[in-house]
Amino acid sequence: EQTLSEKQKLFNEYSRQIDSLNQKIDREKIRLDGLKSEFHKDIHQLFTLLAKERIDLAMLFHEATYDFKYSNSQQEIFGDVIVFLFEQAFESIDPSDEQEIIFQQWKGQSYAKTQIEDFYELKEKISEKLLSEHGIYINIDDYGNDLNGFTQFRNEVQAILAEKDFSTKKKKKKSKQEVKDEQVKAADIAIQQRSIRSIYISLAKVLHPDISQNNMDLSEKEELMKKVILAYQSKDLHALLLLERAWVNSQNLRMDQLEDHQLDIYLQSLKERMKSLEQEIENLYSSSIYAEIAHLIHLQEKKALQKIKSQRSDIKQVIQSFQHNLSILKQYYSRKEMQNAVNEYHDIIGNR
């Protein structure tokens, strides 16, 4: 058995790492989907139930303002609490027409407009902080005042900060080794640019329909050639290298037959592919798809499930508290009881 050179060993090692990263991405997607499913299984339903209890309490307070006479200042307290309870509830369930009308009565504007203002205010605070702390301006009007618009805005801010961090690092005084590394990298890039065309020409020659001195049938060659043309037009060196490897494997050629300059190209592409996959994993963790389980993502599965169980227990206690208070208020429904209850809730809101 022929001894592999250092570059050939690196080739094998990088290939193993890429396979490992791909497997990790698949495993993490399954794990995160599982956590999200577990979270939704009970907690999502509990949030819905809690929202309904909040709405029931808000409706009871609303009815009290019609059944009993209160001062203007007390009416304002009722309004503050009713709006607060509705806003909390509407985060989990959509309001009915009746609830929207009552919300607008106490808030002075529609829930839809309130949402727009809330998202705008949040974007405004973030953009002001971005400008004051980093000297970066971003036009918040370029992004919609809804959840999708805010998500796009947040992603853009994250990208800007990541780029700024990268630029800051680049501005630092470079050591001789860093300068040398950059020169090597620049040379690698130049090699890659030349290689895109050379690999394309090489593959185009061996895959030409008129050439049949290989083990692939005509339909296979045509299909592979389509992919080669697409990768070349996209200037996608990595895709071209993968296609070249596929062709090499199909012809039963051995890696030890590849020349050093060919291995250099492969190694650079494999390193970039590893970096891309590592970034894909980070993007997976910060994805808005898993925003509601962000506090669970980096926990071990056992601890994450315990956290869900604990959160489930906490929400159940809050629901039971709402149910108990509602039951008492309905049983002893009176002007004084409703006033005392709404004042107590108003104090709680004020202390948040």
Tab-separated table of N, CA and C in Angstrom, residues 225-282:
chain	number	residue	atom	x	y	z
A	225	MET	N	-22.592	17.421	-17.486
A	225	MET	CA	-22.140	18.599	-18.220
A	225	MET	C	-23.037	19.803	-17.939
A	226	LYS	N	-24.340	19.567	-17.789
A	226	LYS	CA	-25.261	20.652	-17.448
A	226	LYS	C	-24.869	21.290	-16.118
A	227	LYS	N	-24.529	20.428	-15.139
A	227	LYS	CA	-24.125	20.917	-13.821
A	227	LYS	C	-22.808	21.675	-13.903
A	228	VAL	N	-21.897	21.197	-14.758
A	228	VAL	CA	-20.597	21.849	-14.929
A	228	VAL	C	-20.782	23.253	-15.500
A	229	ILE	N	-21.622	23.368	-16.514
A	229	ILE	CA	-21.878	24.683	-17.144
A	229	ILE	C	-22.485	25.646	-16.132
A	230	LEU	N	-23.460	25.160	-15.359
A	230	LEU	CA	-24.115	26.002	-14.353
A	230	LEU	C	-23.115	26.489	-13.300
A	231	ALA	N	-22.248	25.580	-12.828
A	231	ALA	CA	-21.248	25.940	-11.817
A	231	ALA	C	-20.245	26.944	-12.379
A	232	TYR	N	-19.866	26.763	-13.646
A	232	TYR	CA	-18.909	27.677	-14.281
A	232	TYR	C	-19.517	29.070	-14.439
A	233	GLN	N	-20.773	29.113	-14.885
A	233	GLN	CA	-21.444	30.406	-15.058
A	233	GLN	C	-21.601	31.135	-13.727
A	234	SER	N	-21.739	30.359	-12.637
A	234	SER	CA	-21.880	30.946	-11.298
A	234	SER	C	-20.527	31.222	-10.651
A	235	LYS	N	-19.445	30.873	-11.341
A	235	LYS	CA	-18.091	31.021	-10.792
A	235	LYS	C	-17.956	30.281	-9.453
A	236	ASP	N	-18.567	29.122	-9.384
A	236	ASP	CA	-18.599	28.328	-8.153
A	236	ASP	C	-17.507	27.259	-8.203
A	237	LEU	N	-16.339	27.611	-7.660
A	237	LEU	CA	-15.208	26.694	-7.709
A	237	LEU	C	-15.496	25.425	-6.925
A	238	HIS	N	-16.103	25.578	-5.759
A	238	HIS	CA	-16.365	24.395	-4.931
A	238	HIS	C	-17.249	23.395	-5.671
A	239	ALA	N	-18.297	23.894	-6.329
A	239	ALA	CA	-19.194	23.006	-7.072
A	239	ALA	C	-18.439	22.315	-8.210
A	240	LEU	N	-17.563	23.076	-8.880
A	240	LEU	CA	-16.764	22.477	-9.964
A	240	LEU	C	-15.844	21.381	-9.445
A	241	LEU	N	-15.256	21.628	-8.275
A	241	LEU	CA	-14.362	20.631	-7.689
A	241	LEU	C	-15.125	19.366	-7.308
A	242	LEU	N	-16.313	19.543	-6.767
A	242	LEU	CA	-17.133	18.378	-6.423
A	242	LEU	C	-17.482	17.574	-7.668
A	243	LEU	N	-17.807	18.287	-8.753
A	243	LEU	CA	-18.134	17.607	-10.010
A	243	LEU	C	-16.909	16.897	-10.578
A	244	GLU	N	-15.745	17.552	-10.422
A	244	GLU	CA	-14.515	16.919	-10.898
A	244	GLU	C	-14.220	15.659	-10.089
A	245	ARG	N	-14.442	15.744	-8.766
A	245	ARG	CA	-14.219	14.563	-7.921
A	245	ARG	C	-15.179	13.439	-8.293
A	246	ALA	N	-16.416	13.826	-8.609
A	246	ALA	CA	-17.400	12.815	-9.014
A	246	ALA	C	-16.951	12.114	-10.290
A	247	TRP	N	-16.417	12.892	-11.214
A	247	TRP	CA	-15.941	12.294	-12.462
A	247	TRP	C	-14.722	11.401	-12.214
A	248	VAL	N	-13.804	11.895	-11.345
A	248	VAL	CA	-12.609	11.104	-11.009
A	248	VAL	C	-13.025	9.770	-10.393
A	249	ASN	N	-13.976	9.826	-9.467
A	249	ASN	CA	-14.446	8.589	-8.827
A	249	ASN	C	-15.106	7.646	-9.823
A	250	SER	N	-15.851	8.236	-10.770
A	250	SER	CA	-16.544	7.397	-11.753
A	250	SER	C	-15.570	6.677	-12.676
A	251	GLN	N	-14.388	7.256	-12.808
A	251	GLN	CA	-13.380	6.642	-13.690
A	251	GLN	C	-12.392	5.749	-12.925
A	252	ASN	N	-12.702	5.575	-11.603
A	252	ASN	CA	-11.849	4.727	-10.757
A	252	ASN	C	-10.405	5.218	-10.711
A	253	LEU	N	-10.227	6.546	-10.794
A	253	LEU	CA	-8.874	7.100	-10.667
A	253	LEU	C	-8.530	7.229	-9.193
A	254	ARG	N	-7.246	7.096	-8.863
A	254	ARG	CA	-6.834	7.149	-7.469
A	254	ARG	C	-6.329	8.544	-7.122
A	255	MET	N	-6.496	8.911	-5.842
A	255	MET	CA	-6.071	10.232	-5.392
A	255	MET	C	-4.565	10.415	-5.557
A	256	ASP	N	-3.808	9.340	-5.428
A	256	ASP	CA	-2.353	9.489	-5.527
A	256	ASP	C	-1.892	9.797	-6.955
A	257	GLN	N	-2.877	9.802	-7.884
A	257	GLN	CA	-2.531	10.178	-9.254
A	257	GLN	C	-2.688	11.675	-9.483
A	258	LEU	N	-3.288	12.371	-8.497
A	258	LEU	CA	-3.468	13.809	-8.637
A	258	LEU	C	-2.144	14.528	-8.389
A	259	GLU	N	-1.891	15.556	-9.162
A	259	GLU	CA	-0.669	16.340	-9.001
A	259	GLU	C	-0.824	17.298	-7.820
A	260	ASP	N	0.319	17.809	-7.331
A	260	ASP	CA	0.320	18.683	-6.157
A	260	ASP	C	-0.542	19.921	-6.355
A	261	HIS	N	-0.460	20.553	-7.531
A	261	HIS	CA	-1.214	21.785	-7.744
A	261	HIS	C	-2.716	21.501	-7.743
A	262	GLN	N	-3.104	20.293	-8.186
A	262	GLN	CA	-4.517	19.919	-8.126
A	262	GLN	C	-4.958	19.734	-6.677
A	263	LEU	N	-4.100	19.101	-5.878
A	263	LEU	CA	-4.418	18.909	-4.457
A	263	LEU	C	-4.508	20.247	-3.724
A	264	ASP	N	-3.649	21.195	-4.074
A	264	ASP	CA	-3.689	22.523	-3.451
A	264	ASP	C	-5.051	23.172	-3.662
A	265	ILE	N	-5.568	23.040	-4.866
A	265	ILE	CA	-6.871	23.621	-5.183
A	265	ILE	C	-7.963	22.935	-4.361
A	266	TYR	N	-7.883	21.606	-4.313
A	266	TYR	CA	-8.858	20.847	-3.535
A	266	TYR	C	-8.818	21.253	-2.063
A	267	LEU	N	-7.621	21.332	-1.507
A	267	LEU	CA	-7.472	21.634	-0.080
A	267	LEU	C	-8.050	23.009	0.262
A	268	GLN	N	-7.777	24.000	-0.584
A	268	GLN	CA	-8.308	25.337	-0.342
A	268	GLN	C	-9.830	25.338	-0.385
A	269	SER	N	-10.370	24.624	-1.364
A	269	SER	CA	-11.822	24.554	-1.478
A	269	SER	C	-12.448	23.829	-0.292
A	270	LEU	N	-11.794	22.763	0.154
A	270	LEU	CA	-12.312	22.011	1.294
A	270	LEU	C	-12.277	22.852	2.570
A	271	LYS	N	-11.229	23.642	2.739
A	271	LYS	CA	-11.143	24.523	3.921
A	271	LYS	C	-12.279	25.544	3.900
A	272	GLU	N	-12.545	26.097	2.729
A	272	GLU	CA	-13.629	27.066	2.613
A	272	GLU	C	-14.985	26.404	2.867
A	273	ARG	N	-15.106	25.160	2.407
A	273	ARG	CA	-16.355	24.435	2.628
A	273	ARG	C	-16.570	24.179	4.123
A	274	MET	N	-15.491	23.841	4.837
A	274	MET	CA	-15.602	23.630	6.286
A	274	MET	C	-16.040	24.916	6.988
A	275	LYS	N	-15.436	26.027	6.583
A	275	LYS	CA	-15.790	27.321	7.178
A	275	LYS	C	-17.258	27.645	6.905
A	276	SER	N	-17.699	27.347	5.695
A	276	SER	CA	-19.093	27.603	5.319
A	276	SER	C	-20.054	26.758	6.147
A	277	LEU	N	-19.696	25.500	6.376
A	277	LEU	CA	-20.554	24.612	7.159
A	277	LEU	C	-20.596	25.032	8.628
A	278	GLU	N	-19.451	25.475	9.156
A	278	GLU	CA	-19.418	25.963	10.545
A	278	GLU	C	-20.311	27.190	10.703
A	279	GLN	N	-20.297	28.070	9.690
A	279	GLN	CA	-21.161	29.252	9.714
A	279	GLN	C	-22.625	28.849	9.609
A	280	GLU	N	-22.880	27.799	8.832
A	280	GLU	CA	-24.253	27.298	8.690
A	280	GLU	C	-24.803	26.810	10.031
A	281	ILE	N	-23.940	26.207	10.825
A	281	ILE	CA	-24.348	25.732	12.150
A	281	ILE	C	-24.679	26.923	13.046
A	282	GLU	N	-23.822	27.965	13.003
A	282	GLU	CA	-24.086	29.168	13.808
A	282	GLU	C	-25.393	29.842	13.379
